Amino acid sequence: MTETPQANQLAFSDLGLSPKVLSTIEKMGYETPSPIQAETIPHLVAGRDVVGLAQTGTGKTAAFALPALTHMAADHEAGDLGFLPNTLVLAPTRELAIQVAEAFSSYAAQLSGISVLPIYGGAPYGPQLQGLRRGANVIVGTPGRVIDHMSKGSLDLSEVKHLILDEADEMLRMGFAEEVDKILAQTPDTKQVALFSATMPKAIRRISEDYLNDPIEVSVKNKTTTSANTRQRYVFIKHHAKPEALVRILETEPHEAAIVFVRTRSATEEVAHKLTARGFRATAINGDIPQNLREKTVESLKDGRIDLLVATDVAARGLDVDRISHVFNYDIPLDTESYVHRIGRTGRAGRSGEAILFVTPRERRMLRSIEKATRQTVEQMNLPTVADVNASRLDRFSERITQTLATEDLEDYRDLVTSYVNEHNTPAEDVAAALVAVVHDGRPLLLDEKAEDDLARAASQSFEREDRGASRDRGPRDAGARAPRQKGSPSVAGPGNAMYKIAVGRQAGVAPGHIVGAIANEAGLSAREIGSIDIRPTHSLVELPETLTKDQWAALSKTRIGGELIRLERDSGSHGASSGGKRFDTGKKRSGFDTDRPAKKAAKKPRWRDR
Ligand code: AMP
């Protein structure tokens, strides 16, 4: 393993990327490479094979896309960029395939003529075939569908120069080992291979040994630091609801000054603007702002002319202001070390500090990594409700009145009110109420109860996911993941479901993960739609929705597991209850866990080919 200690200090311009790629990421507002980018990009640009231990949320997509695009830009300039696919990315699910394809396209924005095509199971072949006929330089696909197109002759990978395995451990867990092997074996020996995986099980090491050429292995070291003075909390929140969530917390948490950390330059401006519009004294600082101006901003924060600084990591490096009572990780950092740096901005000079982290549903794993790296539990916090916000607004309002009464000379104003009351024969309470409205300039003092619904929804959906997701991370039995049932228990479908038979069973080495992976990917079913699985010697019974669409039937009629067509059919129920089957039950049907990804942890001990 190589560990590059200075990698964190590298700039994007130090990594050997092409000028157009550099200018694109500059425009996207990325300031510095994340650790996985700093450590892998130079090797990938130099043509080395790389094994990168990194999970989603660390910036790994750019880590493999930017070098491939740099090579493609050079080929394009030399007139060597052919019609056939140059880069193939394999991803475990169609959601990831789409996401990676979108990211790849945005990184290629300034490279004219480079096209990216996602191909995945569960979608009709027509548009994909058209796309392939038109030609694409980058294909991002799920292994099953890639194999399908290869065998149909619609995907020619003979000129592939870069092959990337994204979330490799996930692909194997989903039963794609054979497909991955086949694709690696049937693409040119000269290709560069980059393998990204969150974990390094034996099967991944085997792939690396078999198919990668003297790879550099990179893992991002998790520094462990604790900050005793700082309480750490997190909130689950959807991306779009973050501004409202931040404002609510700021309205209800007593704070002196705060830093709000975001990921890009443009986000610093956007968020600062939103906060200013809501009456907070906020300023953006980022790497684009000249040093002397940044220093002035920090001075303003120190002396209380502003209270909130919206910053990127670079801009806030080394910031030392005692007043900072809160650090908001508005965007979760790309690595745990940045988290530690960020929260180190509070709890200074012996004071206590508060660190609040916003976590979107996709970022749950990063939260766990942060807990591991800091060796501290980050407490979950609930978002303040409309009632909390209103109570705090009323408190502040009455405090302002009390303070004004105590400190201001009100003699002239009192005369003014008295003469109004006498002249108009209006009660003093009404006059006071009208003055409150004047002070608020037409804006209501209190939040409307209806506002509750939107934000609560944005947070609670994520909570539900977490609750269910967390149980998925435990062992198969208590996870409700497909835990073996007693031999001979009958396979009965729940309401709205039916039992289906597929023509692959234990003798073909099938595990539940293979079945879930294949069916979910090919038919586009979500994990919650796949119920119990009953693996028998020569066939298996699977609980699926009672009604499948025509497209789903069509997709499943072509689906293979371990090379065998699954021949899906409705189960007639004539198999007997005790034919030596092993029954697995997800529990997902009951919990209604709604993920578009096929059940990741379904097969706790996946069986792929041992070599
Ligand atoms: P990924 O792990 O590739 O899914 O990336 C996670 C998120 O970080 C995506 O929203 C990227 O756009 C963003 N991102 C990736 N690299 C950087 C960077 N160097 N600076 C800021 N944001 C980044």
XYZ file of C-alpha atoms in Angstrom, residues 166-428:
263
model
C -16.780 0.795 -9.551
C -17.982 -0.537 -6.185
C -16.370 -3.851 -7.074
C -17.250 -5.494 -3.756
C -20.877 -4.564 -4.302
C -20.831 -6.087 -7.776
C -19.568 -9.368 -6.436
C -21.978 -9.289 -3.534
C -24.769 -8.988 -6.044
C -23.647 -12.108 -7.819
C -21.895 -10.537 -10.793
C -18.530 -12.265 -10.284
C -18.815 -14.378 -13.383
C -19.873 -11.481 -15.582
C -17.064 -9.318 -14.254
C -14.551 -12.090 -14.924
C -15.844 -12.554 -18.431
C -15.708 -8.859 -19.266
C -12.202 -8.523 -17.859
C -11.073 -11.571 -19.816
C -12.690 -10.544 -23.081
C -11.315 -7.024 -23.284
C -7.844 -6.136 -24.602
C -4.878 -7.154 -22.430
C -3.406 -3.716 -22.969
C -6.212 -1.883 -21.198
C -5.636 0.066 -18.021
C -7.719 -1.231 -15.132
C -8.858 0.759 -12.115
C -10.664 -1.112 -9.389
C -12.541 0.824 -6.720
C -14.006 -0.954 -3.765
C -15.070 -0.001 -0.259
C -13.698 -3.258 1.123
C -11.077 -5.731 0.064
C -12.471 -9.254 0.394
C -10.528 -12.209 -0.982
C -12.519 -12.283 -4.199
C -11.525 -8.696 -5.010
C -7.901 -9.458 -4.294
C -8.190 -12.441 -6.620
C -9.550 -10.237 -9.417
C -6.785 -7.760 -8.826
C -4.172 -10.528 -8.998
C -5.685 -12.108 -12.091
C -6.456 -9.074 -14.173
C -4.535 -6.041 -12.982
C -0.999 -5.360 -14.017
C 1.220 -4.564 -11.042
C -1.378 -2.243 -9.554
C -0.699 0.589 -7.160
C -2.897 0.163 -4.102
C -4.239 3.249 -2.498
C -6.256 3.636 0.619
C -7.103 6.821 2.349
C -5.835 6.767 5.863
C -8.336 7.666 8.517
C -6.698 9.861 11.084
C -8.074 9.501 14.534
C -8.428 12.601 16.569
C -10.848 13.426 19.275
C -12.084 16.783 20.317
C -13.327 16.464 23.844
C -14.841 19.936 24.006
C -17.027 19.514 21.004
C -20.400 17.853 20.988
C -21.034 16.160 17.642
C -24.500 15.721 16.224
C -26.001 14.869 12.860
C -29.290 15.453 11.117
C -30.698 13.398 8.296
C -31.891 15.720 5.602
C -32.539 15.666 1.881
C -30.292 17.913 -0.136
C -33.003 20.365 -1.207
C -34.130 20.970 2.378
C -30.704 21.868 3.758
C -31.125 25.677 3.653
C -34.368 25.544 5.628
C -32.894 23.054 8.089
C -29.878 25.297 8.666
C -32.029 28.352 9.257
C -34.218 26.488 11.734
C -31.242 25.287 13.724
C -29.709 28.754 13.723
C -33.003 30.209 14.904
C -33.371 27.803 17.786
C -29.788 27.060 18.931
C -28.157 29.787 20.923
C -24.939 30.521 19.048
C -22.274 33.153 18.871
C -20.609 32.620 15.526
C -20.584 29.674 13.160
C -18.789 28.290 10.144
C -20.923 26.581 7.560
C -18.804 24.205 5.492
C -19.836 23.523 1.904
C -18.139 21.642 -0.896
C -17.753 24.128 -3.728
C -17.020 27.792 -4.307
C -20.406 28.364 -5.861
C -22.116 26.793 -2.850
C -20.389 29.255 -0.502
C -21.998 32.156 -2.412
C -25.400 30.482 -2.705
C -25.708 29.531 0.941
C -24.351 32.877 2.200
C -26.883 34.635 -0.007
C -29.748 32.543 1.379
C -28.686 33.230 4.946
C -28.390 36.952 4.330
C -31.844 36.966 2.782
C -33.153 35.408 5.998
C -31.661 38.158 8.086
C -28.391 36.557 9.213
C -25.079 38.364 8.997
C -23.295 35.911 6.735
C -20.369 36.081 4.293
C -18.868 33.594 1.868
C -15.180 32.775 1.821
C -13.562 30.510 -0.729
C -10.295 30.022 -2.549
C -11.255 32.583 -5.215
C -11.422 35.410 -2.734
C -8.040 37.175 -2.397
C -6.131 36.548 0.785
C -6.354 40.147 2.069
C -10.129 40.136 1.675
C -10.356 36.776 3.416
C -8.367 38.207 6.307
C -10.751 41.160 6.526
C -13.707 38.763 6.618
C -12.115 36.793 9.429
C -11.578 40.051 11.330
C -15.283 40.835 10.910
C -16.123 37.448 12.323
C -13.783 38.010 15.248
C -15.238 41.370 16.206
C -18.845 40.355 15.678
C -19.694 42.381 12.562
C -20.633 39.082 10.966
C -21.725 35.863 12.657
C -21.704 33.264 9.936
C -18.949 32.301 7.569
C -19.854 30.013 4.680
C -16.602 28.400 3.658
C -14.855 25.706 1.671
C -12.226 23.627 3.438
C -9.401 25.506 1.768
C -10.647 28.940 2.762
C -11.185 27.987 6.390
C -7.891 26.200 6.855
C -6.204 27.260 10.079
C -8.997 29.645 11.014
C -8.737 30.424 14.701
C -11.610 32.450 16.098
C -12.694 31.867 19.691
C -16.226 33.112 19.018
C -17.027 30.135 16.814
C -19.537 28.195 18.855
C -20.855 26.070 15.978
C -19.480 24.258 12.971
C -22.022 23.124 10.415
C -21.003 20.411 8.007
C -23.639 21.536 5.545
C -22.044 19.297 2.904
C -20.490 16.191 4.364
C -16.707 16.240 3.814
C -15.115 13.941 1.254
C -12.843 12.358 3.859
C -12.767 11.910 7.576
C -9.634 13.969 8.037
C -11.393 17.038 6.673
C -14.172 16.418 9.153
C -11.696 16.465 11.985
C -10.120 19.687 10.651
C -13.503 21.299 10.250
C -14.828 20.585 13.686
C -11.501 21.667 15.137
C -12.557 25.241 14.270
C -14.864 25.219 17.284
C -14.348 24.311 20.921
C -11.246 26.538 20.998
C -9.605 28.293 23.897
C -11.136 25.905 26.387
C -14.697 26.704 25.310
C -17.236 24.122 24.363
C -18.249 23.730 20.757
C -21.023 22.234 18.706
C -20.538 20.341 15.458
C -23.616 19.598 13.381
C -23.438 17.383 10.339
C -26.029 17.215 7.562
C -26.314 13.709 6.143
C -28.304 12.915 3.010
C -29.634 9.375 2.591
C -26.745 8.361 0.308
C -24.155 9.527 2.808
C -24.925 7.191 5.671
C -21.718 5.263 5.154
C -19.572 8.358 5.435
C -21.241 9.091 8.751
C -20.181 5.657 10.003
C -16.627 6.234 8.732
C -16.523 9.512 10.615
C -17.606 7.793 13.809
C -14.960 5.156 13.283
C -12.221 7.644 12.542
C -13.010 9.941 15.431
C -13.803 7.007 17.697
C -16.791 8.985 18.869
C -20.477 8.527 18.436
C -22.127 11.298 16.551
C -25.554 11.776 18.122
C -28.622 12.007 16.005
C -30.508 15.253 16.478
C -34.049 16.090 15.492
C -34.734 19.109 13.417
C -36.422 21.934 15.279
C -40.153 21.932 14.593
C -42.271 24.913 13.571
C -43.387 25.133 17.213
C -39.749 25.245 18.388
C -38.920 27.989 15.901
C -41.986 30.008 16.852
C -41.318 29.652 20.557
C -37.802 30.869 20.035
C -38.977 33.792 17.866
C -41.448 34.835 20.547
C -38.765 34.582 23.229
C -36.398 36.736 21.230
C -39.137 39.217 20.493
C -40.175 39.612 24.085
C -36.544 39.832 25.113
C -36.074 42.724 22.688
C -39.075 44.469 24.230
C -37.788 43.919 27.755
C -34.372 45.185 26.816
C -35.741 48.234 25.024
C -37.941 49.073 27.984
C -34.957 48.777 30.283
C -32.425 50.696 28.278
C -34.111 53.221 25.966
C -35.618 56.588 26.803
C -39.202 56.111 25.582
C -40.752 59.341 26.794
C -41.442 60.887 23.351
C -42.696 57.587 21.928
C -45.046 57.122 24.864
C -46.585 60.573 24.179
C -46.990 59.605 20.540
C -48.870 56.434 21.441
C -51.016 58.179 24.029
C -52.099 60.866 21.600
C -52.890 58.193 18.969
C -54.986 56.236 21.490
C -56.930 59.377 22.474
C -57.411 60.733 18.986
C -58.567 57.473 17.436
C -60.225 56.004 20.444
C -58.189 52.812 19.893
C -56.996 50.490 22.685
C -53.246 50.701 23.373
